[in-house]
Amino acid sequence: MEKSLCTLAAVLFLAVLSQGADKALTNDATTESYSLFNYTTRTSTVNWTEAVTVEELSRDGAAPTTAAPKLFSGTVKDKQLDATNTSQDDKEINNKKEEDREETNNKKDDDRKTEDEKPQLDCPPLGLESLKVDDSQIQASSYQRSGLGPHRGRLNIQSGIEDGDLYDGAWCAEFKDKHQWLEVDAIHLTLFTGVILQGRNSIWSWDWVETYKVQLSNDSVNWQTCMNGTQEAIFEGNQNPETPILGLLPVPTVARFIRINPQTWYFNGTVCLRAEILGCRVNDPDDIYSSAPEPGSKDALDFRHHNYKEMRKLMKSVTDECPDITRVYTIGKSYTGLKLYVMEISDNPGKHELGEPEFRYVAGMHGNEALGRELVLNLMQYMCKEYKKGNQRIVRLVTETRIHLLPSMNPDGYEAAYEKGSELAGWAEGRYSFEGIDLNHNFPDLNNIMWDAQETAADASKVSNHYIPIPEYYTKEDAMVAPETRAVISWMQDIPFVLSANLHGGELVVTYPFDCTRDWAPQENTPTADDAFFRWLATVYASTHLVMANPDRRLCHYEDFQQHNNIINGGAWHTVPGSMNDFSYLHTNCFEVTVELSCDKFPHVSELPVEWENNKESLLVYMEQVHRGIKGVVRDKITKQGIADAVIKVEDHDHDIRSAADGDYWRLMNPGEYKVVVWAEGYFPSMRRCHVGMEPNPTICDFTLTKTPIQRLKEIRAKGGKIPQDLQLRLRALRLRKLRASTKAINRRRESQQLQRRKARSSGAWRV
């Protein structure tokens, strides 16, 4: 990102100043992407804002410039991302010599180019968007009503759908004049470097600020306007409600309070804005809270945002560090050709082990919801390191579960959001695929196929409640199906997944199926046959998430999910036809929930360690739920071989599952006593009772099925063999039973007909 020349000069000057200071005081920013400002304060208390004055230097080190533009804004330098694949069509990237050579020869130059061209902000955001800044720290000159109060002036905050909602989409001043302001108290002395501005989020109104001034203070009484030379600096604002615009201060300035003072606004609107403030906290010896440690993580992980190439490099480094338990493979490509990489973690990678359940995390379905991507990358690093340390919890997960981690389902969308940066991508940049498809609405709608069949069937219990086939229209070449969606569907069909979670962002809640409502209702609780267990799964994640579990937390936008214990049925929130959760449940054996990880879809890099700590326990304990319920192997009584596609039916649960290719199965259930019936084509059904305890360990319920005589006869005839005598006797007995049964049915029918004729004759005689 191109910065104003004076800002770059300030960075250089402050760096030099810090080296010669007697008491160098460093700020608490921990990210490698942002400059650290070191300096000393002359006094701890002053009555006016103290600005750092520097000479302006040009980028190439030429003589200082004297031009003083009237409008200040941050512009993002255009960048062409490399969307081509850099490896061959092999399924795995482990130990690929060609790819290693490519990484060695080209990666350094590409990364250097990326660092030069990617927008760089000098200081991180204070946290208006992430809610790190409390409502009490935000004040305003006036506001129209509570729903448009100063606490609503947060970057990317979303409004309710009702006009006049209690939770509207901006701060809006009561008066339309140049004396209105939005004030933020940083609590500590802060080196302010910039402001990001956005208009009002509303489906009813168009409001935004076009130009504004910035004022700074140490006591919120005496204010100094940010200057451009001898004139007050005027910053460029918005031209539409949603696009964030960065305004960099001509000179980074130390203060505690900052005000945004709108000067002009949309001619047909009013004074409304959403904002984020950029600033580095500085040390103040008189601040009793200055020594308090900033929250972070003790885990030595790569806490930064990874673009496509950096993600590949990180995944390769994990496989190099833990080659015995990891494998990287691809399931397909995006529209532009970026590969969908998956990390497998298992004690026997590359192979399905009999009785071992398969688990998956999917992140990045919406490319701009970047937190899930980084959490999945953190998770693979963490599990590798902890496994090597002998952490028994991780060792048990690795040895008893086959784990698959897909960090980026929509890499094209992510690259678009990454190019803008975490604070400038807005609410929707990169959400959709390259073709403009919302991948969370792109799976086959099997819900309505099942519900329609149940309504028209004479006996609804006979309608299939699982493994519902994909409709023919969806498989056509001209169907509007993204290649990313096709790849994930194929992946689901290849691997017998048992449990999954789809990681999203922008809220704090866990949703569970069904996502789609009946009769296209916009909101309606639409439970599955496994509603109780889905509620358990959602509760497991939500109750261990450090922010969701905090009863004092603030609402993200306008919906209070705490009244539902931070879980909600997907349809009760809003209907989502064609969701991955519903498809996974109805087309495969896999149970899946959606986790909305954070209010901020694309958190700043400095917030990633905290977000990892917020989600770490949840990510681990949710994976452990794959071992609840019952599991076993369905075998042939004679051959002892596993039977594939055997149907496992639990009494009072109107949702069946099927055995995998080797005959093993997993049925997730809450504690209790269950009657389980298993049947397969060509076999007599088998029933047994299975007990599920409170322990997080599955109950083993194996089944042995006996082939029907007719099935045995078919197999023998197919092989051209001689029919054994015992089978001949069984077939003869079976024919006799059928003959007796048919004879009884015929006799009952004859008796019924004779009885009807007698009644008819007696009725006629009575009339005579």
mmCIF file with all atom_site columns, N, CA and C in Angstrom, residues 325 345-348 353 355-357 383 387 392-403 627:
data_model
loop_
_atom_site.group_PDB
_atom_site.id
_atom_site.type_symbol
_atom_site.label_atom_id
_atom_site.label_alt_id
_atom_site.label_comp_id
_atom_site.label_asym_id
_atom_site.label_entity_id
_atom_site.label_seq_id
_atom_site.pdbx_PDB_ins_code
_atom_site.Cartn_x
_atom_site.Cartn_y
_atom_site.Cartn_z
_atom_site.occupancy
_atom_site.B_iso_or_equiv
_atom_site.pdbx_formal_charge
_atom_site.auth_seq_id
_atom_site.auth_comp_id
_atom_site.auth_asym_id
_atom_site.auth_atom_id
_atom_site.pdbx_PDB_model_num
ATOM 1  N N  . ILE A 1 325 ? 3.379   -39.059 10.778 1.00 0.00 ? 325 ILE A N  1
ATOM 2  C CA . ILE A 1 325 ? 1.956   -38.936 11.123 1.00 0.00 ? 325 ILE A CA 1
ATOM 3  C C  . ILE A 1 325 ? 1.216   -37.967 10.205 1.00 0.00 ? 325 ILE A C  1
ATOM 4  N N  . ILE A 1 345 ? -3.656  -36.212 9.322  1.00 0.00 ? 345 ILE A N  1
ATOM 5  C CA . ILE A 1 345 ? -2.886  -36.512 10.527 1.00 0.00 ? 345 ILE A CA 1
ATOM 6  C C  . ILE A 1 345 ? -3.380  -37.842 11.076 1.00 0.00 ? 345 ILE A C  1
ATOM 7  N N  . SER A 1 346 ? -2.492  -38.812 11.110 1.00 0.00 ? 346 SER A N  1
ATOM 8  C CA . SER A 1 346 ? -2.846  -40.162 11.541 1.00 0.00 ? 346 SER A CA 1
ATOM 9  C C  . SER A 1 346 ? -1.573  -40.942 11.809 1.00 0.00 ? 346 SER A C  1
ATOM 10 N N  . ASP A 1 347 ? -1.679  -41.988 12.636 1.00 0.00 ? 347 ASP A N  1
ATOM 11 C CA . ASP A 1 347 ? -0.497  -42.814 12.872 1.00 0.00 ? 347 ASP A CA 1
ATOM 12 C C  . ASP A 1 347 ? -0.206  -43.737 11.691 1.00 0.00 ? 347 ASP A C  1
ATOM 13 N N  . ASN A 1 348 ? -1.131  -43.789 10.742 1.00 0.00 ? 348 ASN A N  1
ATOM 14 C CA . ASN A 1 348 ? -0.933  -44.579 9.526  1.00 0.00 ? 348 ASN A CA 1
ATOM 15 C C  . ASN A 1 348 ? -1.463  -43.776 8.341  1.00 0.00 ? 348 ASN A C  1
ATOM 16 N N  . GLU A 1 353 ? -7.950  -47.247 8.418  1.00 0.00 ? 353 GLU A N  1
ATOM 17 C CA . GLU A 1 353 ? -7.778  -48.385 9.310  1.00 0.00 ? 353 GLU A CA 1
ATOM 18 C C  . GLU A 1 353 ? -9.140  -48.855 9.811  1.00 0.00 ? 353 GLU A C  1
ATOM 19 N N  . GLY A 1 355 ? -12.171 -49.729 11.749 1.00 0.00 ? 355 GLY A N  1
ATOM 20 C CA . GLY A 1 355 ? -12.682 -49.298 13.036 1.00 0.00 ? 355 GLY A CA 1
ATOM 21 C C  . GLY A 1 355 ? -12.254 -47.911 13.464 1.00 0.00 ? 355 GLY A C  1
ATOM 22 N N  . GLU A 1 356 ? -11.345 -47.263 12.725 1.00 0.00 ? 356 GLU A N  1
ATOM 23 C CA . GLU A 1 356 ? -10.876 -45.931 13.095 1.00 0.00 ? 356 GLU A CA 1
ATOM 24 C C  . GLU A 1 356 ? -11.718 -44.871 12.393 1.00 0.00 ? 356 GLU A C  1
ATOM 25 N N  . PRO A 1 357 ? -12.362 -43.986 13.146 1.00 0.00 ? 357 PRO A N  1
ATOM 26 C CA . PRO A 1 357 ? -13.252 -43.005 12.517 1.00 0.00 ? 357 PRO A CA 1
ATOM 27 C C  . PRO A 1 357 ? -12.478 -41.924 11.770 1.00 0.00 ? 357 PRO A C  1
ATOM 28 N N  . MET A 1 383 ? -0.536  -29.931 16.654 1.00 0.00 ? 383 MET A N  1
ATOM 29 C CA . MET A 1 383 ? -0.627  -31.382 16.831 1.00 0.00 ? 383 MET A CA 1
ATOM 30 C C  . MET A 1 383 ? 0.700   -32.056 16.519 1.00 0.00 ? 383 MET A C  1
ATOM 31 N N  . TYR A 1 387 ? 2.593   -33.897 19.553 1.00 0.00 ? 387 TYR A N  1
ATOM 32 C CA . TYR A 1 387 ? 2.792   -35.346 19.373 1.00 0.00 ? 387 TYR A CA 1
ATOM 33 C C  . TYR A 1 387 ? 4.254   -35.709 19.620 1.00 0.00 ? 387 TYR A C  1
ATOM 34 N N  . GLN A 1 392 ? -0.133  -36.788 25.772 1.00 0.00 ? 392 GLN A N  1
ATOM 35 C CA . GLN A 1 392 ? -0.951  -37.986 25.654 1.00 0.00 ? 392 GLN A CA 1
ATOM 36 C C  . GLN A 1 392 ? -2.316  -37.723 25.017 1.00 0.00 ? 392 GLN A C  1
ATOM 37 N N  . ARG A 1 393 ? -2.845  -36.560 25.235 1.00 0.00 ? 393 ARG A N  1
ATOM 38 C CA . ARG A 1 393 ? -4.128  -36.250 24.599 1.00 0.00 ? 393 ARG A CA 1
ATOM 39 C C  . ARG A 1 393 ? -3.990  -36.223 23.077 1.00 0.00 ? 393 ARG A C  1
ATOM 40 N N  . ILE A 1 394 ? -2.922  -35.590 22.604 1.00 0.00 ? 394 ILE A N  1
ATOM 41 C CA . ILE A 1 394 ? -2.702  -35.512 21.161 1.00 0.00 ? 394 ILE A CA 1
ATOM 42 C C  . ILE A 1 394 ? -2.304  -36.872 20.606 1.00 0.00 ? 394 ILE A C  1
ATOM 43 N N  . VAL A 1 395 ? -1.484  -37.605 21.329 1.00 0.00 ? 395 VAL A N  1
ATOM 44 C CA . VAL A 1 395 ? -1.093  -38.947 20.879 1.00 0.00 ? 395 VAL A CA 1
ATOM 45 C C  . VAL A 1 395 ? -2.324  -39.831 20.730 1.00 0.00 ? 395 VAL A C  1
ATOM 46 N N  . ARG A 1 396 ? -3.242  -39.748 21.674 1.00 0.00 ? 396 ARG A N  1
ATOM 47 C CA . ARG A 1 396 ? -4.458  -40.556 21.602 1.00 0.00 ? 396 ARG A CA 1
ATOM 48 C C  . ARG A 1 396 ? -5.311  -40.164 20.397 1.00 0.00 ? 396 ARG A C  1
ATOM 49 N N  . LEU A 1 397 ? -5.429  -38.855 20.146 1.00 0.00 ? 397 LEU A N  1
ATOM 50 C CA . LEU A 1 397 ? -6.186  -38.410 18.970 1.00 0.00 ? 397 LEU A CA 1
ATOM 51 C C  . LEU A 1 397 ? -5.559  -38.922 17.676 1.00 0.00 ? 397 LEU A C  1
ATOM 52 N N  . VAL A 1 398 ? -4.249  -38.827 17.588 1.00 0.00 ? 398 VAL A N  1
ATOM 53 C CA . VAL A 1 398 ? -3.555  -39.220 16.357 1.00 0.00 ? 398 VAL A CA 1
ATOM 54 C C  . VAL A 1 398 ? -3.645  -40.728 16.124 1.00 0.00 ? 398 VAL A C  1
ATOM 55 N N  . THR A 1 399 ? -3.535  -41.507 17.193 1.00 0.00 ? 399 THR A N  1
ATOM 56 C CA . THR A 1 399 ? -3.517  -42.963 17.026 1.00 0.00 ? 399 THR A CA 1
ATOM 57 C C  . THR A 1 399 ? -4.911  -43.568 16.888 1.00 0.00 ? 399 THR A C  1
ATOM 58 N N  . GLU A 1 400 ? -5.933  -42.864 17.353 1.00 0.00 ? 400 GLU A N  1
ATOM 59 C CA . GLU A 1 400 ? -7.282  -43.432 17.331 1.00 0.00 ? 400 GLU A CA 1
ATOM 60 C C  . GLU A 1 400 ? -8.199  -42.776 16.312 1.00 0.00 ? 400 GLU A C  1
ATOM 61 N N  . THR A 1 401 ? -7.722  -41.754 15.625 1.00 0.00 ? 401 THR A N  1
ATOM 62 C CA . THR A 1 401 ? -8.567  -41.000 14.688 1.00 0.00 ? 401 THR A CA 1
ATOM 63 C C  . THR A 1 401 ? -7.769  -40.670 13.436 1.00 0.00 ? 401 THR A C  1
ATOM 64 N N  . ARG A 1 402 ? -8.424  -40.713 12.310 1.00 0.00 ? 402 ARG A N  1
ATOM 65 C CA . ARG A 1 402 ? -7.813  -40.243 11.067 1.00 0.00 ? 402 ARG A CA 1
ATOM 66 C C  . ARG A 1 402 ? -8.380  -38.856 10.789 1.00 0.00 ? 402 ARG A C  1
ATOM 67 N N  . ILE A 1 403 ? -7.521  -37.855 10.891 1.00 0.00 ? 403 ILE A N  1
ATOM 68 C CA . ILE A 1 403 ? -7.941  -36.451 10.859 1.00 0.00 ? 403 ILE A CA 1
ATOM 69 C C  . ILE A 1 403 ? -7.557  -35.830 9.524  1.00 0.00 ? 403 ILE A C  1
ATOM 70 N N  . HIS A 1 627 ? -15.678 -40.097 18.911 1.00 0.00 ? 627 HIS A N  1
ATOM 71 C CA . HIS A 1 627 ? -15.608 -41.391 19.589 1.00 0.00 ? 627 HIS A CA 1
ATOM 72 C C  . HIS A 1 627 ? -16.802 -41.634 20.507 1.00 0.00 ? 627 HIS A C  1
#
